[in-house]
Tab-separated table of C-alpha atoms in Angstrom:
chain	number	residue	atom	x	y	z
A	1	MET	CA	85.305	129.602	98.534
A	2	ILE	CA	84.214	127.371	95.638
A	3	ARG	CA	87.011	124.898	96.436
A	4	VAL	CA	85.974	124.717	100.082
A	5	LEU	CA	82.343	124.103	99.114
A	6	LEU	CA	83.373	121.505	96.529
A	7	PHE	CA	85.562	119.742	99.093
A	8	PHE	CA	82.734	119.354	101.607
A	9	LEU	CA	80.230	118.325	98.936
A	10	VAL	CA	82.561	115.565	97.727
A	11	VAL	CA	83.255	114.437	101.311
A	12	CYS	CA	79.516	114.126	101.937
A	13	LEU	CA	78.905	112.362	98.618
A	14	SER	CA	81.721	109.886	99.208
A	15	ALA	CA	80.649	109.164	102.793
A	16	GLY	CA	76.996	108.736	101.805
A	17	LEU	CA	77.799	106.431	98.907
A	18	THR	CA	80.131	104.364	101.088
A	19	GLY	CA	77.282	103.764	103.529
A	20	LEU	CA	74.996	102.622	100.710
A	21	ILE	CA	77.681	100.368	99.228
A	22	ARG	CA	78.228	98.819	102.651
A	23	LEU	CA	74.537	97.885	102.835
A	24	TYR	CA	74.749	96.434	99.320
A	25	ALA	CA	77.863	94.421	100.225
A	26	LEU	CA	76.255	93.001	103.360
A	27	ARG	CA	73.072	92.006	101.539
A	28	ASN	CA	74.943	90.408	98.653
A	29	ARG	CA	77.715	88.808	100.718
A	30	VAL	CA	80.483	90.837	99.060
A	31	LEU	CA	82.856	90.213	101.939
A	32	ASP	CA	86.607	90.169	102.442
A	33	ILE	CA	87.302	86.805	104.048
A	34	PRO	CA	90.491	86.713	106.174
A	35	ASN	CA	93.425	84.985	104.458
A	36	GLN	CA	97.230	84.857	104.674
A	37	ARG	CA	97.514	88.419	103.340
A	38	SER	CA	94.923	89.850	105.726
A	39	SER	CA	95.470	91.908	108.841
A	40	HIS	CA	91.864	91.430	109.976
A	41	THR	CA	90.217	88.410	111.584
A	42	THR	CA	86.515	88.779	110.746
A	43	PRO	CA	84.692	88.926	107.380
A	44	THR	CA	84.225	92.571	106.383
A	45	PRO	CA	82.274	94.216	103.530
A	46	ARG	CA	84.495	95.313	100.660
A	47	GLY	CA	84.173	97.441	97.557
A	48	GLY	CA	83.724	100.753	99.360
A	49	GLY	CA	86.305	102.317	97.082
A	50	LEU	CA	83.560	102.562	94.458
A	51	ALA	CA	82.277	105.574	96.399
A	52	MET	CA	85.658	107.264	95.960
A	53	VAL	CA	85.653	106.502	92.238
A	54	ILE	CA	82.159	107.904	91.650
A	55	SER	CA	82.752	110.995	93.795
A	56	PHE	CA	86.094	111.857	92.213
A	57	ALA	CA	84.863	111.158	88.674
A	58	ALA	CA	81.787	113.347	89.167
A	59	ALA	CA	83.839	116.206	90.617
A	60	SER	CA	86.446	115.946	87.835
A	61	ALA	CA	83.701	116.039	85.198
A	62	TRP	CA	82.265	119.189	86.774
A	63	LEU	CA	85.703	120.828	86.863
A	64	TYR	CA	86.122	120.060	83.165
A	65	LEU	CA	82.677	121.410	82.241
A	66	ASP	CA	83.402	124.530	84.289
A	67	GLY	CA	86.601	125.096	82.313
A	68	ARG	CA	88.962	124.467	85.227
A	69	LEU	CA	90.442	121.130	84.095
A	70	PRO	CA	91.991	120.689	80.607
A	71	ALA	CA	90.481	118.136	78.240
A	72	ASP	CA	93.617	115.965	78.018
A	73	ALA	CA	93.902	115.805	81.809
A	74	THR	CA	90.219	114.885	82.113
A	75	LEU	CA	90.534	112.122	79.520
A	76	ALA	CA	93.723	110.793	81.133
A	77	LEU	CA	91.977	110.558	84.506
A	78	ALA	CA	88.980	108.918	82.812
A	79	ALA	CA	91.366	106.267	81.452
A	80	ALA	CA	91.618	104.984	85.028
A	81	LEU	CA	87.929	103.987	85.036
A	82	PRO	CA	88.523	100.564	83.391
A	83	VAL	CA	90.855	99.784	86.306
A	84	ALA	CA	87.958	100.473	88.662
A	85	ALA	CA	85.663	98.319	86.518
A	86	ILE	CA	87.963	95.283	86.540
A	87	GLY	CA	88.487	95.821	90.264
A	88	PHE	CA	84.719	95.855	90.810
A	89	LEU	CA	84.436	92.519	89.003
A	90	ASP	CA	87.339	91.119	91.024
A	91	ASP	CA	85.652	92.144	94.274
A	92	HIS	CA	82.604	90.074	93.292
A	93	ALA	CA	84.245	87.102	91.558
A	94	GLU	CA	87.940	86.429	91.118
A	95	VAL	CA	89.358	87.738	87.841
A	96	SER	CA	92.491	86.212	86.313
A	97	ALA	CA	95.762	87.994	86.996
A	98	ARG	CA	96.480	88.206	83.257
A	99	LEU	CA	93.227	90.023	82.541
A	100	ARG	CA	93.803	92.446	85.409
A	101	LEU	CA	97.345	93.158	84.211
A	102	ALA	CA	96.147	93.696	80.642
A	103	VAL	CA	93.534	96.227	81.776
A	104	HIS	CA	96.044	97.975	84.033
A	105	LEU	CA	98.598	98.294	81.232
A	106	LEU	CA	95.987	99.405	78.707
A	107	SER	CA	94.580	102.071	81.034
A	108	ALA	CA	97.986	103.385	82.074
A	109	GLY	CA	99.218	103.274	78.476
A	110	THR	CA	96.189	105.204	77.236
A	111	ALA	CA	96.712	107.873	79.878
A	112	VAL	CA	100.409	108.158	78.994
A	113	TRP	CA	99.554	108.525	75.294
A	114	LEU	CA	96.981	111.234	76.049
A	115	LEU	CA	99.526	113.189	78.108
A	116	ASN	CA	102.419	112.656	75.658
A	117	GLY	CA	104.509	110.820	78.223
A	118	LEU	CA	106.527	112.316	81.020
A	119	PRO	CA	107.258	116.024	80.528
A	120	ALA	CA	110.703	117.594	80.776
A	121	VAL	CA	112.469	116.531	83.963
A	122	LEU	CA	114.281	118.991	86.189
A	123	MET	CA	117.679	117.447	86.903
A	124	PRO	CA	119.047	117.976	90.422
A	125	ALA	CA	122.716	118.127	91.370
A	126	PRO	CA	124.950	116.394	90.436
A	127	LEU	CA	122.985	115.025	87.461
A	128	ASP	CA	122.412	118.464	85.940
A	129	GLY	CA	126.090	118.740	85.048
A	130	LEU	CA	126.380	115.153	83.821
A	131	LEU	CA	123.439	115.493	81.442
A	132	GLY	CA	124.463	118.859	80.101
A	133	GLY	CA	121.680	121.062	81.446
A	134	LEU	CA	119.228	121.650	84.240
A	135	ILE	CA	116.186	120.561	82.196
A	136	TRP	CA	116.270	117.109	80.605
A	137	GLN	CA	113.968	116.662	77.622
A	138	VAL	CA	113.265	112.960	78.058
A	139	GLY	CA	111.569	112.585	74.660
A	140	SER	CA	110.281	109.116	73.765
A	141	LEU	CA	111.851	107.682	76.925
A	142	GLY	CA	109.268	109.710	78.830
A	143	TYR	CA	106.519	107.371	77.634
A	144	ALA	CA	108.245	104.311	79.100
A	145	LEU	CA	109.120	106.089	82.349
A	146	ALA	CA	105.584	107.392	82.784
A	147	LEU	CA	104.061	103.966	82.074
A	148	LEU	CA	106.390	102.280	84.555
A	149	GLY	CA	105.658	104.880	87.224
A	150	LEU	CA	101.888	104.716	86.762
A	151	VAL	CA	101.729	100.918	86.870
A	152	TRP	CA	103.889	100.935	90.002
A	153	SER	CA	101.659	103.581	91.629
A	154	LEU	CA	98.600	101.509	90.764
A	155	ASN	CA	100.079	98.436	92.405
A	156	LEU	CA	101.350	100.326	95.440
A	157	PHE	CA	97.807	100.877	96.653
A	158	ASN	CA	96.920	97.262	96.010
A	159	PHE	CA	99.945	96.126	98.042
A	160	MET	CA	99.457	98.620	100.850
A	161	ASP	CA	95.684	98.433	101.308
A	162	GLY	CA	95.952	95.870	104.068
A	163	THR	CA	95.118	97.562	107.357
A	164	ASP	CA	92.388	99.916	108.510
A	165	GLY	CA	92.543	103.400	107.039
A	166	ILE	CA	96.081	103.305	105.664
A	167	ALA	CA	95.357	103.509	101.909
A	168	ALA	CA	92.621	106.135	102.240
A	169	SER	CA	94.858	108.166	104.551
A	170	GLU	CA	97.752	108.039	102.095
A	171	ALA	CA	95.502	109.141	99.230
A	172	LEU	CA	94.117	111.956	101.386
A	173	PHE	CA	97.565	113.130	102.460
A	174	VAL	CA	99.346	113.011	99.090
A	175	SER	CA	96.503	114.565	97.097
A	176	ALA	CA	95.901	117.315	99.680
A	177	ALA	CA	99.622	118.147	99.737
A	178	LEU	CA	99.685	118.277	95.924
A	179	ALA	CA	96.676	120.590	96.013
A	180	GLY	CA	98.581	122.922	98.316
A	181	LEU	CA	101.665	122.918	96.087
A	182	LEU	CA	99.558	123.544	92.972
A	183	HIS	CA	97.435	126.307	94.502
A	184	TYR	CA	99.164	129.220	92.768
A	185	ILE	CA	100.482	127.254	89.774
A	186	HIS	CA	97.333	125.660	88.344
A	187	PRO	CA	94.161	126.302	90.405
A	188	GLY	CA	92.107	123.859	88.333
A	189	LEU	CA	94.536	120.992	88.864
A	190	ALA	CA	94.782	121.951	92.539
A	191	ALA	CA	90.999	121.674	92.787
A	192	THR	CA	91.147	118.252	91.116
A	193	ALA	CA	93.709	117.009	93.636
A	194	LEU	CA	91.567	118.450	96.417
A	195	THR	CA	88.526	116.493	95.233
A	196	LEU	CA	90.549	113.261	95.382
A	197	ALA	CA	91.472	114.193	98.945
A	198	ALA	CA	87.794	114.835	99.686
A	199	ALA	CA	86.691	111.507	98.200
A	200	SER	CA	89.330	109.774	100.336
A	201	ALA	CA	88.232	111.639	103.467
A	202	GLY	CA	84.597	110.650	102.963
A	203	PHE	CA	85.526	106.992	102.614
A	204	LEU	CA	87.932	107.188	105.568
A	205	ILE	CA	84.985	107.970	107.861
A	206	TRP	CA	83.897	104.354	107.353
A	207	ASN	CA	87.349	102.816	106.891
A	208	ARG	CA	89.152	104.159	109.966
A	209	PRO	CA	89.892	101.638	112.752
A	210	LYS	CA	87.883	99.549	113.316
A	211	ALA	CA	86.941	99.504	109.642
A	212	LYS	CA	83.281	98.961	108.768
A	213	ILE	CA	84.106	98.450	105.086
A	214	PHE	CA	87.242	97.929	102.988
A	215	MET	CA	88.272	99.771	99.844
A	216	GLY	CA	88.502	96.681	97.660
A	217	ASP	CA	90.198	96.386	94.283
A	218	VAL	CA	87.642	98.734	92.744
A	219	GLY	CA	89.170	101.564	94.758
A	220	SER	CA	92.810	100.658	95.334
A	221	GLY	CA	93.799	100.340	91.677
A	222	PHE	CA	91.854	103.385	90.523
A	223	ILE	CA	93.137	105.632	93.314
A	224	GLY	CA	96.725	104.490	92.782
A	225	LEU	CA	96.544	105.265	89.062
A	226	ALA	CA	94.704	108.569	89.584
A	227	LEU	CA	97.251	109.699	92.149
A	228	GLY	CA	100.121	108.801	89.822
A	229	LEU	CA	98.439	110.755	87.030
A	230	LEU	CA	98.054	113.790	89.275
A	231	ILE	CA	101.804	113.712	89.933
A	232	VAL	CA	102.516	113.523	86.174
A	233	LEU	CA	100.080	116.381	85.522
A	234	ALA	CA	101.652	118.418	88.313
A	235	THR	CA	105.126	117.786	86.860
A	236	ARG	CA	103.904	119.173	83.562
A	237	GLU	CA	103.117	122.471	85.315
A	238	ALA	CA	106.238	122.592	87.507
A	239	PRO	CA	109.022	119.995	86.963
A	240	ALA	CA	110.105	120.169	90.614
A	241	LEU	CA	106.762	118.632	91.626
A	242	LEU	CA	107.941	115.226	90.377
A	243	TYR	CA	110.380	115.045	93.282
A	244	CYS	CA	107.812	116.450	95.697
A	245	GLY	CA	105.446	113.659	94.694
A	246	VAL	CA	108.126	110.997	95.145
A	247	ILE	CA	108.823	112.311	98.656
A	248	LEU	CA	105.158	112.635	99.649
A	249	TYR	CA	104.576	109.078	98.429
A	250	GLY	CA	107.593	107.824	100.390
A	251	LEU	CA	105.783	105.782	103.021
A	252	PHE	CA	104.182	103.524	100.409
A	253	ILE	CA	107.127	103.471	97.994
A	254	VAL	CA	109.661	102.417	100.627
A	255	ASP	CA	107.483	99.841	102.389
A	256	ALA	CA	106.350	98.115	99.193
A	257	SER	CA	109.750	98.267	97.470
A	258	TYR	CA	111.742	97.102	100.499
A	259	THR	CA	109.309	94.258	101.197
A	260	LEU	CA	109.287	93.112	97.576
A	261	ALA	CA	113.088	93.179	97.396
A	262	ARG	CA	113.506	91.242	100.649
A	263	ARG	CA	111.037	88.573	99.545
A	264	ALA	CA	112.725	88.187	96.157
A	265	LEU	CA	116.226	88.048	97.640
A	266	GLY	CA	115.032	85.587	100.280
A	267	GLY	CA	113.874	83.112	97.648
A	268	GLN	CA	110.181	83.582	98.420
A	269	ARG	CA	107.489	83.771	95.760
A	270	TRP	CA	107.509	87.575	95.721
A	271	TYR	CA	104.321	87.715	93.627
A	272	ALA	CA	102.283	85.561	96.033
A	273	ALA	CA	99.867	86.957	98.618
A	274	HIS	CA	101.534	87.701	101.927
A	275	CYS	CA	101.254	89.662	105.152
A	276	SER	CA	104.820	90.857	105.664
A	277	HIS	CA	104.847	94.581	104.935
A	278	THR	CA	106.251	96.938	107.543
A	279	TYR	CA	102.814	98.284	108.389
A	280	GLN	CA	101.382	94.758	108.724
A	281	HIS	CA	104.071	93.594	111.145
A	282	ALA	CA	103.661	96.849	113.072
A	283	ALA	CA	99.859	96.450	113.211
A	284	LYS	CA	100.190	92.970	114.709
A	285	ARG	CA	102.325	94.390	117.491
A	286	HIS	CA	100.810	97.832	118.082
A	287	GLY	CA	97.296	97.668	116.636
A	288	HIS	CA	95.718	99.261	113.576
A	289	ALA	CA	94.879	102.601	115.192
A	290	ASN	CA	98.400	103.203	116.495
A	291	VAL	CA	99.951	102.317	113.138
A	292	LEU	CA	97.587	104.707	111.363
A	293	LEU	CA	98.495	107.516	113.776
A	294	ALA	CA	102.191	106.786	113.231
A	295	CYS	CA	101.716	106.980	109.448
A	296	TRP	CA	100.026	110.367	109.781
A	297	ALA	CA	102.815	111.597	112.049
A	298	ILE	CA	105.510	110.498	109.572
A	299	ASN	CA	103.663	112.085	106.669
A	300	LEU	CA	102.870	115.403	108.333
A	301	LEU	CA	105.971	115.928	110.471
A	302	TRP	CA	108.657	114.396	108.250
A	303	LEU	CA	107.753	113.945	104.577
A	304	LEU	CA	105.566	117.032	104.112
A	305	PRO	CA	108.182	119.593	105.264
A	306	ILE	CA	110.874	117.971	103.109
A	307	ALA	CA	108.597	117.976	100.044
A	308	PHE	CA	107.768	121.662	100.450
A	309	TRP	CA	111.454	122.468	100.987
A	310	VAL	CA	112.394	120.635	97.768
A	311	PHE	CA	109.780	122.597	95.844
A	312	SER	CA	111.722	125.791	96.514
A	313	ARG	CA	115.170	124.139	96.201
A	314	PRO	CA	114.840	121.426	93.522
A	315	ALA	CA	118.613	121.336	92.938
A	316	TYR	CA	118.877	119.343	96.184
A	317	ALA	CA	116.117	116.856	95.302
A	318	LEU	CA	118.284	113.715	95.310
A	319	ALA	CA	119.759	114.531	98.702
A	320	ALA	CA	116.286	115.325	100.031
A	321	ILE	CA	114.857	112.026	98.774
A	322	ALA	CA	117.740	110.151	100.414
A	323	LEU	CA	117.118	112.068	103.644
A	324	ALA	CA	113.372	111.391	103.524
A	325	TYR	CA	113.701	107.691	102.734
A	326	THR	CA	116.537	106.689	105.079
A	327	PRO	CA	114.454	106.553	108.307
A	328	LEU	CA	111.692	104.724	106.426
A	329	ILE	CA	114.173	102.093	105.226
A	330	LEU	CA	115.485	101.700	108.764
A	331	LEU	CA	111.909	101.324	110.000
A	332	ALA	CA	111.247	98.594	107.429
A	333	ARG	CA	114.441	96.846	108.503
A	334	HIS	CA	113.479	97.094	112.182
A	335	TYR	CA	110.081	95.500	111.561
A	336	GLN	CA	111.668	92.834	109.333
A	337	ALA	CA	109.556	93.663	106.300
A	338	GLY	CA	109.584	90.816	103.808
A	339	HIS	CA	109.975	88.128	106.472
A	340	PRO	CA	106.944	85.889	107.115
A	341	GLU	CA	106.898	86.671	110.832
A	342	PHE	CA	108.186	89.564	112.914
A	343	GLN	CA	110.558	88.449	115.672
A	344	PRO	CA	111.026	91.259	118.253
């Protein structure tokens, strides 16, 4: 009952704050002006992700004070706040890429240090036999793997926050699914994941097509890092949850990775702003609302069942990831992700 009440309180807080931030953005001309990376055509207020940051941070603090969230987990999640701060500055006045990267690495590195890296990894077939046991104690390598994964998760949301509702929907879906998987394993961590889902849902009320406000860098980086941290924390409680998280996150991982690879292999400046992700090409052809509905359908009807199946049968995780990702790769290929223009 407490979780249900907390969920609705955070939804209301996030939605209310988003409305106030929208008024602030309009009055102070904090607008997202259409450019070559944009999927919108009119200037739109940005920075609404600050509402998600405040709502999730407040709920996490309460869970810690109530004894439901461990101190190291609370501090690790708090390490994501500098990412939100540099994003807030970037939403108001452009910040250098080097400074942003330094803050991202410092925040992710601090969180990794607080959590002692990646915990023991459950090795699926056939790797369990090759590495001499079902559980792989990654040791010091776990720090590097965790840092790499967190920085990639952080950037995934920055890459993929380019059409109405998609980033908030992904955060809502992945965190809610993690909350369900953690329900009987670690109720406090499940409640934390649920509050991230609630913060995302409150913002989504304003961000759904046609979006009245965008998340901005203040939200995309923070949410990406927080979601990655939740997966690491979940893995610490049940090693199989690492693979569940990778599957649940599949829509963003495949689209961003495939697009980046195609741009690099095609001789393009892969680090430059662009508008060639799968979801962006699809939105140009089918519209933002239809793409968002398709993303929800893929997540709920395809990725979610596979993730829950892997949780009970982690030995088949590699095969399950291949199964989950194959249609997504084919979808990216169909929509010519990584190419400047989609040619039907």
